[in-house]
Coordinates of C-alpha atoms in Angstrom, one line a residue:
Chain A
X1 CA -8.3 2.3 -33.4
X2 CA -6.6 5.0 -31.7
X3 CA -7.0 2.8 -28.3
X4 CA -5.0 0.3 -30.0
X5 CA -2.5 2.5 -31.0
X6 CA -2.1 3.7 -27.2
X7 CA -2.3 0.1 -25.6
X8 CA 0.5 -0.7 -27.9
X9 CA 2.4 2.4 -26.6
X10 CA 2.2 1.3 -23.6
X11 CA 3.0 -2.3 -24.1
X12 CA 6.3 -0.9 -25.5
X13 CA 6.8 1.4 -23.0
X14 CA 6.8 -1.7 -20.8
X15 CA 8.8 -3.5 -22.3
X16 CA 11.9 -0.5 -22.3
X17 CA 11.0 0.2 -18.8
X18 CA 11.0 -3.9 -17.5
X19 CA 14.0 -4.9 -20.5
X20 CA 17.0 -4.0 -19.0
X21 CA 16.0 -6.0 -16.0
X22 CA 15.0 -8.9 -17.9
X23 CA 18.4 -8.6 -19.8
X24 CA 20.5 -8.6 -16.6
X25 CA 22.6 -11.7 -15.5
X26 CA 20.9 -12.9 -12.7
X27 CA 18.8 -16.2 -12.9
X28 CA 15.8 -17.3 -11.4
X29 CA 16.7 -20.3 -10.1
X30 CA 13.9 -21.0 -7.8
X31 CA 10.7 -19.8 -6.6
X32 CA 8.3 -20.6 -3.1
X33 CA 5.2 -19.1 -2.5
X34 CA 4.6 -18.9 1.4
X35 CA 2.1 -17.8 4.0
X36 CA 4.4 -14.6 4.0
X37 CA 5.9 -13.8 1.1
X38 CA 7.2 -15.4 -2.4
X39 CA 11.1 -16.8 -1.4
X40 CA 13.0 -16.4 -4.5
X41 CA 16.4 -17.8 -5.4
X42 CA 18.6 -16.0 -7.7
X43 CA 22.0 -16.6 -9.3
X44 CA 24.6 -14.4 -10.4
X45 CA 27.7 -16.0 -11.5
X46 CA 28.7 -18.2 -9.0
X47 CA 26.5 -16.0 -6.4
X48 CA 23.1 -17.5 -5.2
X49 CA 21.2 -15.0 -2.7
X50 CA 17.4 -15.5 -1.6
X51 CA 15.8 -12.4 -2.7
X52 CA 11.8 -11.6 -0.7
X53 CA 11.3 -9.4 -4.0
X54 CA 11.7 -9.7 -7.8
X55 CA 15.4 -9.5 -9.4
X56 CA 16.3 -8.8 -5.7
X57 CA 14.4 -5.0 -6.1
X58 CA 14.6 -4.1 -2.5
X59 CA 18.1 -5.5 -1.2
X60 CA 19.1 -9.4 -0.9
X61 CA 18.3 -11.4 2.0
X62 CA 21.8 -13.8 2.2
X63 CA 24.1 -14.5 -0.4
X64 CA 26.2 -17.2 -0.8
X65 CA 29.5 -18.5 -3.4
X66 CA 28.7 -22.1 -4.8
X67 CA 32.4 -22.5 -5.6
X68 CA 33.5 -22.0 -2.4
X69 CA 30.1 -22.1 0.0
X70 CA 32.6 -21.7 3.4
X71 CA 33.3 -18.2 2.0
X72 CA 31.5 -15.3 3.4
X73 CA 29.8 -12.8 0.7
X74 CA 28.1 -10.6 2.9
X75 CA 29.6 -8.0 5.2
X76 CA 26.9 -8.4 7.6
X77 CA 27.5 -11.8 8.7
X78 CA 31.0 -11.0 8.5
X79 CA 30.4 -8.7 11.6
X80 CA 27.8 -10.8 12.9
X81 CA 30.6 -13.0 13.6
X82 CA 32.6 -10.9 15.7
X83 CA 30.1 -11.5 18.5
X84 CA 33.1 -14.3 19.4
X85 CA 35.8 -11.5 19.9
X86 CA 33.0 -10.8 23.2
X87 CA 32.6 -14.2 24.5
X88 CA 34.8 -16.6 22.2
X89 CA 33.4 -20.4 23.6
X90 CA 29.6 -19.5 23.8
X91 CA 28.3 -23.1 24.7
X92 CA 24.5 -22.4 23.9
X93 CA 23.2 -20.0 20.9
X94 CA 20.0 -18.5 19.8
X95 CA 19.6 -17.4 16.2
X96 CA 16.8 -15.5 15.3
X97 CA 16.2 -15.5 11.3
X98 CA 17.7 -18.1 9.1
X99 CA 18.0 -16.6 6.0
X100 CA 20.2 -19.0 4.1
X101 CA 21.7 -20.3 7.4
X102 CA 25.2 -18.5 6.3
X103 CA 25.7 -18.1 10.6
X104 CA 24.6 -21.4 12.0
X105 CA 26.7 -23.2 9.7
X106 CA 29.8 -21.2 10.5
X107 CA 29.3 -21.1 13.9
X108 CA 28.3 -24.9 14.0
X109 CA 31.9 -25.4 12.1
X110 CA 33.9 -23.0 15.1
X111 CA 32.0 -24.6 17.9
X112 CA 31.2 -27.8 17.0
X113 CA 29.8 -28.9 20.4
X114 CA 27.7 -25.7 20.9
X115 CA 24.0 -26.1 20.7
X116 CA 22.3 -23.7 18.4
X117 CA 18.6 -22.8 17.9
X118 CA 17.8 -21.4 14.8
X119 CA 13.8 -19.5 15.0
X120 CA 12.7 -18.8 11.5
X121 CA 8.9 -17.8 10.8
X122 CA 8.2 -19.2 7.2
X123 CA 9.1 -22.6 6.6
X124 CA 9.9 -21.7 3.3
X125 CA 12.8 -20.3 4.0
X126 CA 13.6 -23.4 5.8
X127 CA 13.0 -25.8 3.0
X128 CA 15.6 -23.1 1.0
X129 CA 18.0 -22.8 3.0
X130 CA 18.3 -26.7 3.1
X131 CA 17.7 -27.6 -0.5
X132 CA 19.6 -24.3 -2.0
X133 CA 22.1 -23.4 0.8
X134 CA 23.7 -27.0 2.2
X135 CA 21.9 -25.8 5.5
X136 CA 21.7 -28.9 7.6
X137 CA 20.1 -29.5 10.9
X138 CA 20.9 -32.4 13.8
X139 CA 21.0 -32.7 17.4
X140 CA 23.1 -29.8 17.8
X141 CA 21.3 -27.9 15.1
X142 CA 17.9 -27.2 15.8
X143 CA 15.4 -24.6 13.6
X144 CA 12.2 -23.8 15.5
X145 CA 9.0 -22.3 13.0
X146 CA 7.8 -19.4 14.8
X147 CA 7.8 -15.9 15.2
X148 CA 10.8 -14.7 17.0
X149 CA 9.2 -12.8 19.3
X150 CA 7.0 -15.3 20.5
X151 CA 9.8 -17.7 20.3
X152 CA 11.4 -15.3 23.1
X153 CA 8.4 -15.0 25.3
X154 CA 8.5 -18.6 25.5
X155 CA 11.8 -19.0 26.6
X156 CA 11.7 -16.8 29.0
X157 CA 9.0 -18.4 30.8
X158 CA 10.8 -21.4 30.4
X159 CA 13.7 -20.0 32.1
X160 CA 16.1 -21.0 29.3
X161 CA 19.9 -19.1 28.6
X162 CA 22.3 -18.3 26.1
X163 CA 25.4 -17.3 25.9
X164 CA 25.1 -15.9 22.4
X165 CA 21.6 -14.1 20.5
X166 CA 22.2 -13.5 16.9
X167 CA 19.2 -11.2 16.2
X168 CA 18.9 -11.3 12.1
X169 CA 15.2 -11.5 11.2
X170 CA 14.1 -9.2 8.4
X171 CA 11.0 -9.3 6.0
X172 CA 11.4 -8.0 2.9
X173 CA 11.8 -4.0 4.1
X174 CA 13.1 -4.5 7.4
X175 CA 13.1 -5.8 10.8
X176 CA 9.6 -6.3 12.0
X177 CA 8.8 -4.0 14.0
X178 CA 7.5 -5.8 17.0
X179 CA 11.0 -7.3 17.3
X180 CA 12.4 -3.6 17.4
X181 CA 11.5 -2.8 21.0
X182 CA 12.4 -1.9 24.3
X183 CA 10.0 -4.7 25.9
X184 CA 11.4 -7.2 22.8
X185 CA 15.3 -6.3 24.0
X186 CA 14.3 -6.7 27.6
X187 CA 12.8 -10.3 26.7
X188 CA 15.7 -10.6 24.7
X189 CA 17.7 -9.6 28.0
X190 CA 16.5 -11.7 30.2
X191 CA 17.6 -14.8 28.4
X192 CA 21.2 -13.6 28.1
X193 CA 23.7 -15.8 30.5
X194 CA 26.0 -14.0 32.9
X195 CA 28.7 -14.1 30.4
X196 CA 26.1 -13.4 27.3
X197 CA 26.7 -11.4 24.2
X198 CA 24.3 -10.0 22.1
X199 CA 24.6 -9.1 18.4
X200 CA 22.0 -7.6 16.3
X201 CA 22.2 -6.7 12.4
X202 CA 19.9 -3.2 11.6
X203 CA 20.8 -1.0 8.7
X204 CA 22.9 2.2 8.9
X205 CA 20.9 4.8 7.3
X206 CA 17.7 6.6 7.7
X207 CA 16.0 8.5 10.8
X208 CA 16.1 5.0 12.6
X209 CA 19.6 4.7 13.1
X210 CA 18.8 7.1 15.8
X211 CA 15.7 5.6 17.3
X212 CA 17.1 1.8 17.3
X213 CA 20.5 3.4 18.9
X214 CA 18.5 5.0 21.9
X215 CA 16.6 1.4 22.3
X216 CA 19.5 -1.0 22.6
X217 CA 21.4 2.2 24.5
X218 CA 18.4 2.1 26.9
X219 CA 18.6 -1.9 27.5
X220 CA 22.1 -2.6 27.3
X221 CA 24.1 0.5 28.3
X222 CA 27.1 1.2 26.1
X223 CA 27.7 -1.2 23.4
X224 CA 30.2 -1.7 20.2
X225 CA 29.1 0.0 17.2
X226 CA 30.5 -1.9 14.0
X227 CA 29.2 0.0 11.0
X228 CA 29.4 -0.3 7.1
X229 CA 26.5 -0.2 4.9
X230 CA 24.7 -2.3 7.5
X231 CA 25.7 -1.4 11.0
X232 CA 25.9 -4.5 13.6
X233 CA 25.8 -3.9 17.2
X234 CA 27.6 -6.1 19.8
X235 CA 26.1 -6.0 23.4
X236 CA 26.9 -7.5 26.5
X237 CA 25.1 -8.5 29.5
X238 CA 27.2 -7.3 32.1
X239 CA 30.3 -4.9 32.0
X240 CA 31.3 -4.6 28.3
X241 CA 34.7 -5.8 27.9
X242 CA 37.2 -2.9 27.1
X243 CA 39.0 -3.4 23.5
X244 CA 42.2 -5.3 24.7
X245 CA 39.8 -7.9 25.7
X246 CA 38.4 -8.0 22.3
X247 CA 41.4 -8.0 20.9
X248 CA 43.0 -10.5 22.5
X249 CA 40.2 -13.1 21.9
X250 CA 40.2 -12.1 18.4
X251 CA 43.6 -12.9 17.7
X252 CA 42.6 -16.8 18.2
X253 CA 40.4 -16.5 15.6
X254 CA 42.5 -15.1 13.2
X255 CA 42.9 -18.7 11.3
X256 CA 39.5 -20.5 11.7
X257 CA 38.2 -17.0 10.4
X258 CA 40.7 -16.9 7.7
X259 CA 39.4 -20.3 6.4
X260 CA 35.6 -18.1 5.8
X261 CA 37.9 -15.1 4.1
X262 CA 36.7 -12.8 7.2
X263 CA 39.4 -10.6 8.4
X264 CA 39.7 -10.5 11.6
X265 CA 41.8 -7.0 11.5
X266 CA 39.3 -5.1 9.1
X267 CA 36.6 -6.4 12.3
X268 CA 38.7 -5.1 14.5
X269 CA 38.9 -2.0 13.2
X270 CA 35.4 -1.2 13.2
X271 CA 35.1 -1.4 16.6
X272 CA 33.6 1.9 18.0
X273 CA 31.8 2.5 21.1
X274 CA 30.9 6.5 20.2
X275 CA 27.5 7.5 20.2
X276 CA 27.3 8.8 16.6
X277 CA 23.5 9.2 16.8
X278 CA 20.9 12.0 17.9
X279 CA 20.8 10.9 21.7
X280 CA 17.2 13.0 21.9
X281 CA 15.7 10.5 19.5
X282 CA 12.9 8.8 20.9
X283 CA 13.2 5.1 22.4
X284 CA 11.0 2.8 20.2
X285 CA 8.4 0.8 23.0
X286 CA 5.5 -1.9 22.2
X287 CA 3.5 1.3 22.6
X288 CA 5.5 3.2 20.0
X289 CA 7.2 1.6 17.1
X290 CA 6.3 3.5 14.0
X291 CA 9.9 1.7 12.5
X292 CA 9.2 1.2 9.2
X293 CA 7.2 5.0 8.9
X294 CA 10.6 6.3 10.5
X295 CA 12.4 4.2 7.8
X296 CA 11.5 6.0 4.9
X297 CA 13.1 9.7 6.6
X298 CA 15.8 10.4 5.1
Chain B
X1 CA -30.1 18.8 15.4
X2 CA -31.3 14.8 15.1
X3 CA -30.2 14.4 11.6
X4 CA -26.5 15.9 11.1
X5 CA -25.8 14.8 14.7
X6 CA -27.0 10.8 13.6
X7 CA -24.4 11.2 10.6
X8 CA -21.9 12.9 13.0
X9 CA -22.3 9.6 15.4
X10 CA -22.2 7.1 12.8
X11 CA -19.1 8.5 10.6
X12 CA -17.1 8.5 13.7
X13 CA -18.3 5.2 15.2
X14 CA -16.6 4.1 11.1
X15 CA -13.4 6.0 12.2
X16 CA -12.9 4.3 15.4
X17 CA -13.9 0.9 14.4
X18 CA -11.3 1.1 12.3
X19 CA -8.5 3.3 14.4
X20 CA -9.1 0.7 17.0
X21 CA -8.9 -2.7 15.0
X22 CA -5.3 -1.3 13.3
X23 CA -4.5 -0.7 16.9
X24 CA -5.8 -3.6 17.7
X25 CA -2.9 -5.5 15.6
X26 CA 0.0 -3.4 17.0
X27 CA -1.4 -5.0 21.1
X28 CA -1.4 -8.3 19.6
X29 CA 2.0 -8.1 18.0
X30 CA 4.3 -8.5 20.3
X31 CA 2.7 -11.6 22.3
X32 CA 1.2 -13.1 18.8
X33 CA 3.6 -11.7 15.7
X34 CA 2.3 -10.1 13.3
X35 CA 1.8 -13.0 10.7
X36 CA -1.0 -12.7 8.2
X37 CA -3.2 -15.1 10.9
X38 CA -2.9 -12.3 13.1
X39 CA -3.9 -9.8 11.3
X40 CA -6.8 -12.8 10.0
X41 CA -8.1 -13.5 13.6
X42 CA -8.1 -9.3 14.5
X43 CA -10.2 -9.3 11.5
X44 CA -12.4 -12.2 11.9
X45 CA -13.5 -11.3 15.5
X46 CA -14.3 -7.6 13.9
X47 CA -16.2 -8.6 11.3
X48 CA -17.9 -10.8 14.0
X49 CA -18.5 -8.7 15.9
X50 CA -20.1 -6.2 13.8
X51 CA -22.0 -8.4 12.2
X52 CA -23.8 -9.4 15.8
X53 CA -23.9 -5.4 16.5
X54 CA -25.7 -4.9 13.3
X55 CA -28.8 -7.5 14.5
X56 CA -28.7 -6.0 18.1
X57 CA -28.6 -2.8 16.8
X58 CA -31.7 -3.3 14.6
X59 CA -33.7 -5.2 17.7
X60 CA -33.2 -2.3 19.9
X61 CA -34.1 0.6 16.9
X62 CA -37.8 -1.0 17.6
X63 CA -37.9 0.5 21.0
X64 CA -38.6 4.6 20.9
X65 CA -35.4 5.2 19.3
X66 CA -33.6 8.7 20.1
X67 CA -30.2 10.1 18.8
X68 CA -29.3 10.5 22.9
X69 CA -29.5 6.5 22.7
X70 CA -27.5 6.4 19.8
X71 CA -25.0 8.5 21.7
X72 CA -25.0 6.3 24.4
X73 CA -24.1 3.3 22.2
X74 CA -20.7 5.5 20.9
X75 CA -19.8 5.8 24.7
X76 CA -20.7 2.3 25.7
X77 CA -18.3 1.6 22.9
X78 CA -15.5 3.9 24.2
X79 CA -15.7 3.0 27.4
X80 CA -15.6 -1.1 26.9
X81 CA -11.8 -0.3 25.4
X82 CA -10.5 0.8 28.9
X83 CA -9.9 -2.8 29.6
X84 CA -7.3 -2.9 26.9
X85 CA -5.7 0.2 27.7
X86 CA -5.5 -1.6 31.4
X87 CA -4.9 -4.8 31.1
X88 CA -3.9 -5.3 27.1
X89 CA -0.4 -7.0 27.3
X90 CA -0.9 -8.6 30.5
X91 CA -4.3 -10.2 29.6
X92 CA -2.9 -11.5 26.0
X93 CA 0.4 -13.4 27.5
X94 CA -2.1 -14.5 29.9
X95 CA -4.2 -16.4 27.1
X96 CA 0.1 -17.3 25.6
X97 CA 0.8 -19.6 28.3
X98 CA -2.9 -21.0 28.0
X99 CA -3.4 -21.1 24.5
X100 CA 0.2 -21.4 22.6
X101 CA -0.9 -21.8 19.2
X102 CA -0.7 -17.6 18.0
X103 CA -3.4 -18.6 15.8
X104 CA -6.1 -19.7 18.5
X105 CA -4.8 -17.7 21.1
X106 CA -4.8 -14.0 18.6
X107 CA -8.4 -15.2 17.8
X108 CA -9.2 -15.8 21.8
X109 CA -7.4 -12.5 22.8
X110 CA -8.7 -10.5 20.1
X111 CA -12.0 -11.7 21.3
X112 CA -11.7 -10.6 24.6
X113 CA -10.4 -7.3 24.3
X114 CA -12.3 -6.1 21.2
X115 CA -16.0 -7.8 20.6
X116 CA -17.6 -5.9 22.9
X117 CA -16.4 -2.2 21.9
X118 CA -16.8 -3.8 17.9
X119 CA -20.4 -5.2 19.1
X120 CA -21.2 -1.6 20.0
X121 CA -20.1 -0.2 17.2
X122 CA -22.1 -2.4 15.1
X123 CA -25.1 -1.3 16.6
X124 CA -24.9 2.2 15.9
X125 CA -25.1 1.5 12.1
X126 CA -29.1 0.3 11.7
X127 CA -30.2 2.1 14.8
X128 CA -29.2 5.2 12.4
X129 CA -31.0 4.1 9.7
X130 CA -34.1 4.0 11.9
X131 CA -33.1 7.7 13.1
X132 CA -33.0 8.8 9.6
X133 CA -36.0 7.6 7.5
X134 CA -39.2 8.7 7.5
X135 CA -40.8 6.7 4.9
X136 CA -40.5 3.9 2.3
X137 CA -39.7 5.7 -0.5
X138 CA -36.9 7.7 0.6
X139 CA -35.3 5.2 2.6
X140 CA -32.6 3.6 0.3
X141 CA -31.3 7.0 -0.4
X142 CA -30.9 7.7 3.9
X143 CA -29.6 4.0 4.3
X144 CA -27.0 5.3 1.2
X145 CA -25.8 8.1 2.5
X146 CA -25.0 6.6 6.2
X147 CA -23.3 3.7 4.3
X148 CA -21.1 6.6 3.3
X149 CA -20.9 8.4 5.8
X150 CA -19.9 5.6 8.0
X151 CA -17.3 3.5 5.5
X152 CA -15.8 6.9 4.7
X153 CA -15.1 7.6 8.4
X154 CA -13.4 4.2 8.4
X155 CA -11.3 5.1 5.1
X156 CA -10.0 8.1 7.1
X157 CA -10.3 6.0 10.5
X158 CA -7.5 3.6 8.7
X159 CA -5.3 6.1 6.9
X160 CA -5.2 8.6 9.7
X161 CA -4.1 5.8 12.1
X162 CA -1.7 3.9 10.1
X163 CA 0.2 6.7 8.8
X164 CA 0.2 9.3 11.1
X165 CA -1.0 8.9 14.5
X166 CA 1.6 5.8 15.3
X167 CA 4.4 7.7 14.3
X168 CA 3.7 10.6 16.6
X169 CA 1.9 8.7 19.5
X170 CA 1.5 5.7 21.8
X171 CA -0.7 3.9 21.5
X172 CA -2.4 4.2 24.7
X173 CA -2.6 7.8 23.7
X174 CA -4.6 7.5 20.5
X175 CA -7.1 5.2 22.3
X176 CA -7.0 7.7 25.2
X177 CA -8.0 10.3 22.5
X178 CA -10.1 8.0 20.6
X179 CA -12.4 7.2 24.1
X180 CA -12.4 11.0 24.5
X181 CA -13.9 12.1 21.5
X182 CA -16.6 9.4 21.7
X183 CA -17.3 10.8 24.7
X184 CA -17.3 14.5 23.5
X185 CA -20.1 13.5 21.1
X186 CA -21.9 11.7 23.3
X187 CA -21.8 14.2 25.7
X188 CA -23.1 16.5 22.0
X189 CA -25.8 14.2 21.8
X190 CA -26.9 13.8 25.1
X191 CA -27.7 17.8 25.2
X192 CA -28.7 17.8 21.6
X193 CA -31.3 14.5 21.6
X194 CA -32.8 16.6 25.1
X195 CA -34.3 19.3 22.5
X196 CA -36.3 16.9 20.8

């Protein structure tokens, strides 16, 4: 009797611990199990995001406004798209993570002669970004299934170049961490054009910030820092170009931008190329790259 | 001497079965991902690999077993992960450009750099056994409490590993250290197993 009693304790405790959840306004809209994870598709209102966890528990993937889909919801991208204020007419671009395809389709729309290739790893996410996100794919378009990293190794051998590398793959805690590397940024490099621009999405807090920092620091030299809740960093190839540069470029953008509500000023402004990290952090290698570990110091 | 030493040999041959094969994913990684096939073909060619160790390792138990033997086995072990230290990443984008499938070529790469330390690791399991028990009657409690001895030294193999010794070394280091402890207790058994 009395473990009836307790089993129904607990079956209420449930309940008050998992009911306010339950009660909140997001909406399972859609759900794919994959070789990697379950892809979920919430909405909130007019937002739809594709959550890797349940009622988006650990952080949303990519969000989008299905009343005005050509609106950006996420600050990320936002920043992500500043990589044009480096090298504004990048002919050939290398995506790596889809997510709901929020960047390919906006870059598509400013460069519509550019070729982009988008490397996902779970075709789930694929099939979601097309059937839930108005991702589309063509000629100029192309997704590739398979890991990034090995997607880079590839292309090296291959001897390909781009004049733009969005690096924006994430599982449902963080960046892999093979993809967090020294060697991975030096593959990553290497594939860069003369004129190439590199910009990479990593979150802004935790003893990482410092380890990732050091990495791209030892790779790429001095780079553009633009941080908010996530922190986005904008390399070059070569020479970075000084700020005036940047600016300049990023006053032609001002309208097409306008048209995704980015603006261009509030980009501008964060713009920073000071070291605001522990410089005697250690750089994260294929032999060392505890990244998730170092994830959960504070 | 023999009979704490043969426990000794066999919970550490657990620990570094198992430090080696979490290792063993982190190599892989960067040429293969770290998708769940991976992490399947890591574990397949373990499991494998063991499993032919444990036959071998019974075979050779029928010829005048002694624990110096069984030490031997631990630094045969040890030693055969020197090529991966070595050679790791340039041997597995080797098999990449041969093999481009990370499926096939994980399972081909994991093959070559880590049967043959698993293989010997295997074998130090029932070659134990036949260290340990005298008769019929007391054997399933021996063959018991190496089972133990041995899984337990891979519980602590994997946990140690995976949440501490990544984050404060490389990992050439913790098979450096790995190498040199099975060497240690070889070295142990060599002198110990000469009393006999």
């Amino acid at each position: 009797m009395s473990v009836v009693r307790h089993l129904l304790a607990c079956v209420c405790l449930a309940f008050a611990i998992l009911g306010p959840s339950l009660a909140e306004a997001q909406k399972l809209v859609h759900s794919e199990r994959s070789l990697y994870r379950e892809v979920l598709v919430y909405d909130d209102g007019p937002i739809r995001c594709i959550c890797f966890t349940r009622n988006c528990r650990i952080g949303r993937q990519t969000c989008m406004n299905t009343e005005a889909p050509e609106r950006f919801v996420m600050n990320y991208t936002q920043m992500m798209m500043a990589a044009l204020f480096l090298n504004p007419r990048p002919q050939s671009i290398l995506i790596i993570g889809l997510g709901g395809g929020t960047l390919p389709q906006a870059l598509h729309q400013v460069l519509p002669e550019s070729r982009i290739d988008v490397v996902e790893i779970d075709p789930a996410v694929v099939r979601v970004a097309k059937r839930f996100f108005n991702f589309r794919t063509g000629d100029l378009v192309r997704v590739e299934e398979v890991d990034g990293r090995v997607f880079v190794k590839r292309a090296q051998r291959e001897g390909r170049q781009y004049d733009l590398i969005m690096l924006d793959a994430f599982d449902h805690e963080y960046i892999p961490e093979h993809l967090l590397t020294r060697e991975f940024l030096q593959e990553v490099a290497s594939l860069l054009s003369p004129q190439g621009v590199l910009a990479a999405n990593t979150f802004s807090s935790s003893r990482l910030y410092d380890h990732e920092s050091v990495t791209y620091e030892a790779v790429f030299g001095t780079f553009y820092n633009l941080k908010e809740d996530n922190r986005v960093i904008l390399a070059t190839k070569e020479q970075l170009p000084p700020k005036s540069h940047v600016e300049r470029n990023a006053a032609g953008f001002k309208q097409t931008f306008a048209g995704f509500d980015i603006g261009v000023e509030r980009l501008l402004r964060l713009f920073s190329t000071a070291a605001d990290w522990d410089r005697g952090a250690r750089v994260l290698t294929d032999q060392y790259s505890p990244a998730n570990l170092l994830n959960l110091r504070e | 001497m023999q009979i704490p030493l043969t426990y000794v040999i066999a919970g550490w041959s657990g620990f570094f079965v198992m430090s080696v094969e979490l290792l063993g994913g982190r190599l892989l990684a960067p040429t293969f991902g770290s998708s769940i096939y991976v992490w399947g073909a890591i574990i397949t060619v373990f499991m494998l690999a063991l499993a032919l160790g444990y036959l071998a390792g019974g075979r050779w138990s029928l010829r005048s077993p002694t624990v110096r033997k069984l030490g031997t086995l631990l630094v045969l072990a040890a030693v055969s992960v020197l090529p991966t230290v070595w050679l790791g990443p340039t041997l597995l984008d080797a098999v990449a450009v041969r093999l481009p499938d990370p499926r096939f070529g994980s399972l081909l790469g994991s093959t070559l750099l880590f049967f043959v330390p698993t293989f010997f690791s295997g074998m130090v399991s029932p070659y134990a056994v036949r260290l340990l028990v005298e008769e019929r009657a007391t054997s399933g409690r021996h063959a018991g409490q190496l089972y133990f001895v041995s899984t337990f030294g891979s519980a602590a193999g994997t946990l140690l590993t995976s949440f501490y010794l990544v984050l404060y070394f490389e990992v050439n280091h913790i098979f450096g250290g790995l190498m040199a402890i099975s060497l240690a207790i070889g070295l142990v058994a060599w002198i110990g197993g000469s009393k006999q």
